[in-house]
């Protein structure tokens, strides 16, 4: 066989892949010749045949080709890099493992940068000056028209004193309580810093410094923004102070800049505010108290603070416990002898709190309400407010506030006579609040005679006063929204009838009688023993009859009633936790502010706005974020809210709230009177304004706040919400709406099925297994007044045990119900089953 026809020799060990790689390198040799050299196949006559070798040899050969054949490389290897990462001399995953040189170099460089940065930072920061921090500014509060209401704050209540004027007992108490190692530490607490860094890394708020030095530095900053920049600055200053200042200088600086409550900054102001003496005359017991207050003045000042947890009683208990702990701590750390500690068994006596200038009358309550809203909304601290510098624009309308004060105090002075009737008219208290229906803005409130008159409780925002029958609209609204166990899942009409006789046994959802404490069936009592028989819920609301609502709350479910109340702004913590019959009658204790805001939801056709008292806040000329008006939310179907309004209009026109008719414009409302006449309410609204008025008796100076019966107050044997509260409401609303064009409530859509309670003699929505003896024409051109199935066939159209539509007869399909909802936002299935179509006839006599 000739040579040129001999089969080419196959590569050994390298395989075809290696041969192809080698063949693909061939054109590079002639790259500069300009000839178009085709790439040959390894099996063709022009393919370069690799010599014998393994696959690894072929890969190494391919890897060396660029360097050895001049394909872009210079020299025998790769160019050197300043940082050899990824490592070029390694292959695979080893290229990404840093060398020990790189690790050591990076670590040393990091610490060098940190050290240099810390040194520069410490050198650049300035030491704090306690005298400069004394220049706190006023807070300025404005009315809704942006005219100034009052300027208040810590502008003068501070005096710097040297360490020699601060008694040793005060120094020992603070060191023992807050920084045991103060004499030996270097100004910072590494563990505290680590906690702060860890907390910031998790996204939480930063933690304050735990040493006295760090707290002193923190106090010198009039702004308390919890930012990393500020914390780093504080850290640098603390380190600088720790190595450059005497401990006595730092301790005096801290005690002269700390906030002690009662608008007092510094130990001298605190001694004057709490004990009426200069600080160098403080006893060890008094010093321990002031050290205890430093834990948190808002929670440890026995006067009470801002927020539900800062009541005077709770604060005093905390202060006494902390005071005793500070004294014991001084003994434990060697700063007081046990024999000296044993002398202090009684909590020190405090003087009365000095009154802030300009905080007389309602101004104190308005400012307190605005401050509370600021704390809740933005997280601003009480200490920040005490330092001042804020410009607070409130929602309070001066004209309306004055009108409310005039209505309350004018009525009180004309009816209440403590000298003539000391046993009944003493300790009578009033609380009221008024809310803009369209926005939820709190435009006026009445909190009491005034903080300047030693009445520190804000009655407009008080808790613990039951609202009585003003709670019943929530029960009816829940039945309209969700239906009852008698309505087959459909909302019910206020024309549904319920047993109303006095001392009627109330059944639970299972149809079994409730039991009283003795195990006997529970019988609900009405205020009026009249034998009402079965009445519509509309009439029951008009006359404020208890029995129908005590049964209705079980038929609809307590959870549904709570859901409706909460959606209108009532706070969960004010709910009566007991799911009993009394829950429907108003044993819950929301404030006057919350009741006015909640009823505003009915006035706004089911749209709810959270109540707010601050429109905007500025600090250092810049807006503080977070004070936009709360967004509107849908609380219930508009048809439900408008039908509740129709029912409550009937209360004003014909029921227990007829005194409100003197307003002379469309109004809706409900009276409320609690068991044993402990409180009386009237809550009502127009399309523009919702207002609540509460009346109760309680000794404001008593250690334990308890309500006292109002029987005989103003010479009235049994005082009701339709008496004094309704009269105050009417007087205020008439003046507050003076000049405002009259408007009407929206006409309510027909809503709900007539679902009578069990045993009612009126037609029931449940299908009857036998035809009625009275004939009924079929088909009918008018809606049938009977909610029972059509009688035209002589037999029910479904089995007696089945759940059927109220009227599945052909006549129903040919005669459309006139009760179809006209509202696009109405509740699905809310059609009226019955001739009245959910309407509310006005009638009935005024009830008690």
XYZ file of N, CA and C in Angstrom, residues 159-318:
480
model
N -29.713 75.559 87.601
C -28.661 76.361 88.220
C -27.452 75.477 88.452
N -26.321 75.874 87.887
C -25.091 75.078 88.013
C -24.468 75.314 89.387
N -24.132 74.232 90.078
C -23.465 74.331 91.389
C -22.177 73.513 91.344
N -21.141 73.932 92.080
C -19.876 73.183 92.091
C -20.010 71.899 92.900
N -19.049 71.024 92.751
C -19.098 69.739 93.442
C -19.123 69.919 94.954
N -18.517 71.006 95.442
C -18.491 71.242 96.877
C -19.860 71.515 97.458
N -20.827 71.937 96.608
C -22.185 72.203 97.072
C -23.087 70.971 96.979
N -22.588 69.935 96.341
C -23.385 68.714 96.193
C -23.033 67.780 97.342
N -23.979 67.424 98.195
C -23.640 66.623 99.374
C -23.060 65.265 99.000
N -22.199 64.762 99.886
C -21.585 63.453 99.657
C -22.653 62.363 99.544
N -23.773 62.515 100.260
C -24.835 61.503 100.200
C -25.412 61.396 98.793
N -25.510 62.525 98.085
C -26.027 62.495 96.714
C -25.015 61.848 95.785
N -23.766 62.164 95.950
C -22.730 61.554 95.117
C -22.704 60.038 95.311
N -22.755 59.606 96.567
C -22.722 58.170 96.846
C -23.949 57.448 96.268
N -25.115 58.070 96.395
C -26.343 57.435 95.919
C -26.299 57.231 94.404
N -25.848 58.238 93.666
C -25.824 58.147 92.209
C -24.779 57.141 91.744
N -23.599 57.173 92.351
C -22.551 56.222 91.949
C -22.985 54.795 92.247
N -23.558 54.571 93.427
C -24.005 53.219 93.790
C -25.096 52.729 92.860
N -26.005 53.607 92.486
C -27.154 53.192 91.690
C -26.820 53.036 90.212
N -25.895 53.860 89.686
C -25.731 53.913 88.236
C -24.358 53.495 87.717
N -23.322 53.591 88.522
C -21.981 53.322 87.979
C -21.031 53.014 89.137
N -21.094 51.791 89.623
C -20.294 51.401 90.791
C -18.803 51.611 90.564
N -18.325 51.395 89.342
C -16.895 51.488 89.053
C -16.482 52.869 88.581
N -17.275 53.881 88.878
C -17.014 55.226 88.366
C -15.612 55.728 88.729
N -15.168 55.493 89.973
C -13.879 56.025 90.411
C -12.703 55.433 89.655
N -12.873 54.238 89.069
C -11.732 53.564 88.431
C -11.871 53.382 86.921
N -13.080 53.544 86.356
C -13.207 53.286 84.914
C -12.633 54.446 84.101
N -12.476 54.206 82.822
C -11.893 55.187 81.907
C -12.949 55.949 81.108
N -14.152 55.970 81.609
C -15.182 56.775 80.975
C -16.116 56.028 80.051
N -15.742 54.803 79.679
C -16.605 54.026 78.780
C -16.774 52.621 79.334
N -17.830 51.981 78.887
C -18.127 50.606 79.262
C -18.082 49.754 77.997
N -17.023 48.969 77.779
C -16.928 48.184 76.539
C -18.122 47.273 76.312
N -18.630 46.665 77.375
C -19.781 45.785 77.199
C -21.022 46.584 76.777
N -21.171 47.774 77.334
C -22.290 48.609 76.931
C -22.179 49.024 75.473
N -20.968 49.327 75.040
C -20.764 49.682 73.628
C -21.094 48.491 72.736
N -20.653 47.305 73.146
C -20.928 46.104 72.353
C -22.434 45.868 72.232
N -23.167 46.101 73.316
C -24.623 45.934 73.263
C -25.248 46.931 72.299
N -24.748 48.174 72.325
C -25.307 49.190 71.432
C -25.047 48.846 69.973
N -23.814 48.404 69.677
C -23.463 48.040 68.296
C -24.312 46.859 67.836
N -24.455 45.864 68.700
C -25.255 44.690 68.341
C -26.709 45.075 68.103
N -27.227 45.959 68.936
C -28.613 46.383 68.767
C -28.802 47.143 67.456
N -27.842 47.996 67.104
C -27.927 48.728 65.840
C -27.821 47.774 64.664
N -26.967 46.743 64.790
C -26.809 45.782 63.698
C -28.094 45.021 63.445
N -28.875 44.812 64.489
C -30.156 44.122 64.333
C -31.253 45.048 63.840
N -30.947 46.336 63.702
C -31.946 47.273 63.223
C -32.748 47.930 64.317
N -32.399 47.683 65.583
C -33.136 48.287 66.682
C -32.579 49.652 67.023
N -33.172 50.285 68.043
C -32.700 51.595 68.458
C -31.402 51.442 69.239
N -30.593 52.476 69.185
C -29.325 52.418 69.890
C -29.550 52.528 71.384
N -28.622 51.968 72.152
C -28.725 51.999 73.599
C -27.821 53.087 74.155
N -28.272 53.748 75.208
C -27.489 54.808 75.794
C -26.287 54.278 76.562
N -25.302 55.199 76.794
C -24.132 54.809 77.564
C -24.500 54.497 78.988
N -23.776 53.558 79.602
C -24.144 53.130 80.943
C -23.290 53.764 82.017
N -22.154 54.389 81.663
C -21.338 55.021 82.692
C -21.831 56.435 82.951
N -21.469 56.961 84.093
C -21.831 58.341 84.409
C -21.202 59.297 83.406
N -19.986 59.008 82.981
C -19.325 59.865 81.984
C -20.119 59.897 80.688
N -20.530 58.742 80.215
C -21.293 58.694 78.970
C -22.641 59.407 79.112
N -23.281 59.259 80.265
C -24.562 59.926 80.461
C -24.393 61.443 80.547
N -23.308 61.880 81.129
C -23.021 63.314 81.170
C -22.848 63.856 79.754
N -22.102 63.133 78.939
C -21.901 63.559 77.556
C -23.235 63.578 76.815
N -24.037 62.549 77.042
C -25.351 62.487 76.389
C -26.222 63.671 76.777
N -26.169 64.073 78.032
C -27.007 65.170 78.506
C -26.640 66.516 77.891
N -25.423 66.650 77.410
C -24.991 67.928 76.847
C -25.546 68.153 75.453
N -26.126 67.114 74.851
C -26.712 67.246 73.522
C -28.191 67.551 73.665
N -28.582 68.764 73.252
C -29.986 69.132 73.376
C -30.865 68.350 72.415
N -30.304 67.826 71.312
C -31.066 66.928 70.455
C -30.668 65.509 70.815
N -31.612 64.604 70.824
C -31.347 63.225 71.247
C -31.589 62.249 70.114
N -31.242 62.637 68.888
C -31.411 61.729 67.750
C -30.557 60.488 67.946
N -31.191 59.315 67.835
C -30.476 58.064 68.041
C -29.802 57.650 66.729
N -28.696 58.325 66.388
C -27.972 58.034 65.160
C -26.584 57.515 65.481
N -26.000 56.791 64.515
C -24.656 56.250 64.713
C -23.639 57.374 64.860
N -23.796 58.460 64.062
C -22.871 59.580 64.137
C -22.843 60.171 65.532
N -24.027 60.348 66.115
C -24.070 60.929 67.444
C -23.449 59.993 68.478
N -23.739 58.691 68.348
C -23.193 57.741 69.320
C -21.667 57.697 69.251
N -21.107 57.751 68.032
C -19.652 57.747 67.887
C -19.059 59.004 68.494
N -19.708 60.154 68.251
C -19.226 61.402 68.828
C -19.232 61.339 70.351
N -20.325 60.830 70.920
C -20.399 60.683 72.372
C -19.291 59.777 72.894
N -19.021 58.701 72.154
C -17.977 57.767 72.578
C -16.619 58.453 72.626
N -16.301 59.232 71.574
C -15.010 59.926 71.534
C -14.883 60.923 72.680
N -15.961 61.677 72.935
C -15.911 62.651 74.031
C -15.742 61.940 75.371
N -16.437 60.821 75.558
C -16.345 60.082 76.823
C -14.931 59.570 77.044
N -14.308 59.054 75.993
C -12.919 58.576 76.130
C -12.000 59.732 76.472
N -12.213 60.871 75.791
C -11.367 62.031 76.059
C -11.522 62.510 77.492
N -12.758 62.569 77.976
C -12.983 62.989 79.362
C -12.372 62.003 80.342
N -12.486 60.693 80.010
C -11.995 59.668 80.919
C -10.510 59.748 81.185
N -9.758 60.315 80.260
C -8.298 60.381 80.425
C -7.799 61.787 80.719
N -8.703 62.788 80.635
C -8.221 64.167 80.781
C -8.893 64.945 81.903
N -10.027 64.466 82.434
C -10.755 65.244 83.430
C -10.762 64.551 84.785
N -10.855 65.366 85.828
C -11.005 64.837 87.170
C -12.401 64.219 87.335
N -12.483 63.179 88.131
C -13.763 62.512 88.348
C -14.790 63.447 88.980
N -14.340 64.319 89.871
C -15.282 65.246 90.504
C -15.903 66.195 89.484
N -15.123 66.593 88.499
C -15.642 67.490 87.457
C -16.722 66.786 86.635
N -16.439 65.510 86.298
C -17.410 64.742 85.515
C -18.682 64.511 86.311
N -18.555 64.140 87.597
C -19.733 63.868 88.421
C -20.573 65.121 88.611
N -19.919 66.245 88.865
C -20.665 67.503 89.013
C -21.364 67.866 87.704
N -20.682 67.638 86.569
C -21.293 67.931 85.276
C -22.536 67.092 85.046
N -22.467 65.815 85.401
C -23.624 64.942 85.222
C -24.788 65.376 86.097
N -24.540 65.614 87.379
C -25.614 65.965 88.306
C -26.206 67.333 87.989
N -25.436 68.191 87.337
C -25.942 69.515 86.971
C -26.694 69.535 85.641
N -26.610 68.462 84.855
C -27.292 68.440 83.548
C -28.392 67.396 83.464
N -28.488 66.508 84.446
C -29.498 65.446 84.400
C -30.901 66.025 84.601
N -31.893 65.294 84.065
C -33.296 65.695 84.185
C -33.947 64.884 85.293
N -34.609 65.576 86.234
C -35.181 64.936 87.414
C -36.709 64.954 87.434
N -37.358 65.422 86.379
C -38.799 65.578 86.415
C -39.191 66.923 86.984
N -40.475 67.225 86.984
C -40.999 68.524 87.436
C -40.312 69.676 86.713
N -39.938 69.450 85.458
C -39.255 70.458 84.644
C -37.954 70.932 85.281
N -37.332 70.099 86.104
C -36.110 70.464 86.805
C -34.893 69.800 86.161
N -33.947 70.622 85.706
C -32.664 70.139 85.201
C -31.593 70.515 86.211
N -30.812 69.528 86.638
C -29.746 69.785 87.587
C -30.180 69.555 89.018
N -29.201 69.230 89.849
C -29.464 68.845 91.227
C -30.053 69.985 92.053
N -29.617 71.218 91.800
C -30.136 72.347 92.572
C -31.614 72.589 92.269
N -31.974 72.587 90.987
C -33.379 72.783 90.614
C -34.236 71.636 91.141
N -33.712 70.418 91.119
C -34.468 69.261 91.597
C -34.715 69.355 93.100
N -33.697 69.764 93.859
C -33.864 69.896 95.305
C -34.931 70.935 95.642
N -34.946 72.033 94.882
C -35.958 73.051 95.109
C -37.341 72.558 94.694
N -37.428 71.795 93.568
C -38.722 71.365 93.037
C -39.396 70.329 93.918
N -38.616 69.408 94.496
C -39.210 68.304 95.267
C -39.223 68.556 96.776
N -38.213 69.313 97.285
C -38.105 69.446 98.744
C -38.075 70.890 99.218
N -38.066 71.863 98.303
C -38.086 73.263 98.688
C -36.845 73.706 99.424
N -35.698 73.111 99.148
C -34.450 73.462 99.820
C -33.296 73.444 98.823
N -32.169 74.042 99.207
C -30.973 73.969 98.371
C -30.382 72.572 98.452
N -29.634 72.208 97.417
C -29.165 70.822 97.335
C -28.172 70.463 98.431
N -27.435 71.446 98.974
C -26.447 71.104 100.008
C -27.095 70.756 101.337
N -28.432 70.892 101.433
C -29.143 70.520 102.652
C -29.921 69.213 102.491
N -29.709 68.491 101.417
C -30.407 67.212 101.212
C -29.954 66.174 102.224
N -30.897 65.394 102.726
C -30.579 64.275 103.604
C -30.221 63.052 102.752
N -29.589 62.030 103.324
C -29.320 60.802 102.557
C -30.585 60.171 101.975
N -31.709 60.255 102.704
C -32.962 59.695 102.203
C -33.447 60.473 100.991
N -33.375 61.809 101.060
C -33.797 62.634 99.935
C -32.861 62.453 98.740
N -31.587 62.291 99.004
C -30.633 62.045 97.927
C -30.931 60.727 97.230
N -31.279 59.709 98.012
C -31.624 58.413 97.418
C -32.860 58.535 96.536
N -33.820 59.370 96.941
C -35.004 59.565 96.110
C -34.642 60.208 94.776
N -33.821 61.265 94.805
C -33.447 61.942 93.560
C -32.633 61.011 92.662
N -31.802 60.168 93.259
C -31.075 59.180 92.457
C -32.031 58.166 91.839
N -33.095 57.854 92.557
C -34.096 56.922 92.031
C -34.854 57.532 90.860
N -35.190 58.818 90.962
C -35.932 59.491 89.891
C -35.131 59.503 88.595
N -33.800 59.553 88.695
C -32.959 59.581 87.496
C -33.134 58.338 86.633
N -33.660 57.276 87.193
C -33.933 56.061 86.423
C -34.885 56.343 85.263
N -35.771 57.307 85.436
C -36.747 57.681 84.404
C -37.822 58.545 85.022
N -37.686 59.872 84.973
C -38.633 60.753 85.665
C -40.087 60.529 85.292
N -40.362 60.177 84.058
C -41.753 60.008 83.655
C -42.419 58.848 84.382
N -41.636 57.837 84.778
C -42.183 56.657 85.445
C -41.895 56.621 86.941
N -41.018 57.506 87.434
C -40.648 57.455 88.851
C -40.989 58.735 89.609
N -41.492 59.752 88.926
C -41.971 60.950 89.611
C -43.335 60.632 90.213
N -43.502 60.703 91.532
C -44.782 60.341 92.160
C -45.966 61.186 91.707
N -45.711 62.320 91.054
C -46.822 63.125 90.533
C -47.544 62.414 89.403
N -46.883 61.438 88.787
C -47.418 60.820 87.583
C -46.758 61.418 86.356
N -46.917 60.742 85.254
C -46.306 61.211 84.021
C -47.266 61.112 82.865
N -46.709 61.049 81.674
C -47.511 60.990 80.454
C -47.599 59.538 80.001
N -48.806 59.060 79.765
C -49.006 57.683 79.323
C -49.793 56.880 80.338
N -50.408 55.810 79.866
C -51.270 55.004 80.734
C -50.503 54.290 81.835
N -49.187 54.043 81.634
C -48.390 53.344 82.644
C -47.841 54.291 83.703
N -48.013 55.598 83.503
C -47.386 56.574 84.397
C -48.413 57.272 85.280
N -49.316 56.500 85.853
C -50.290 57.087 86.774
C -49.600 57.466 88.078
N -50.155 58.412 88.844
C -49.527 58.770 90.121
C -49.334 57.578 91.053
N -50.335 56.700 91.140
C -50.215 55.551 92.039
C -49.101 54.614 91.583
N -49.055 54.324 90.277
C -48.015 53.416 89.768
C -46.633 54.038 89.910
N -46.523 55.328 89.629
C -45.225 55.990 89.760
C -44.748 56.028 91.199
N -45.664 56.286 92.110
C -45.258 56.346 93.521
C -44.772 54.982 94.002
N -45.464 53.922 93.590
C -45.037 52.572 93.987
C -43.645 52.268 93.446
N -43.402 52.634 92.179
C -42.079 52.405 91.590
C -41.015 53.234 92.299
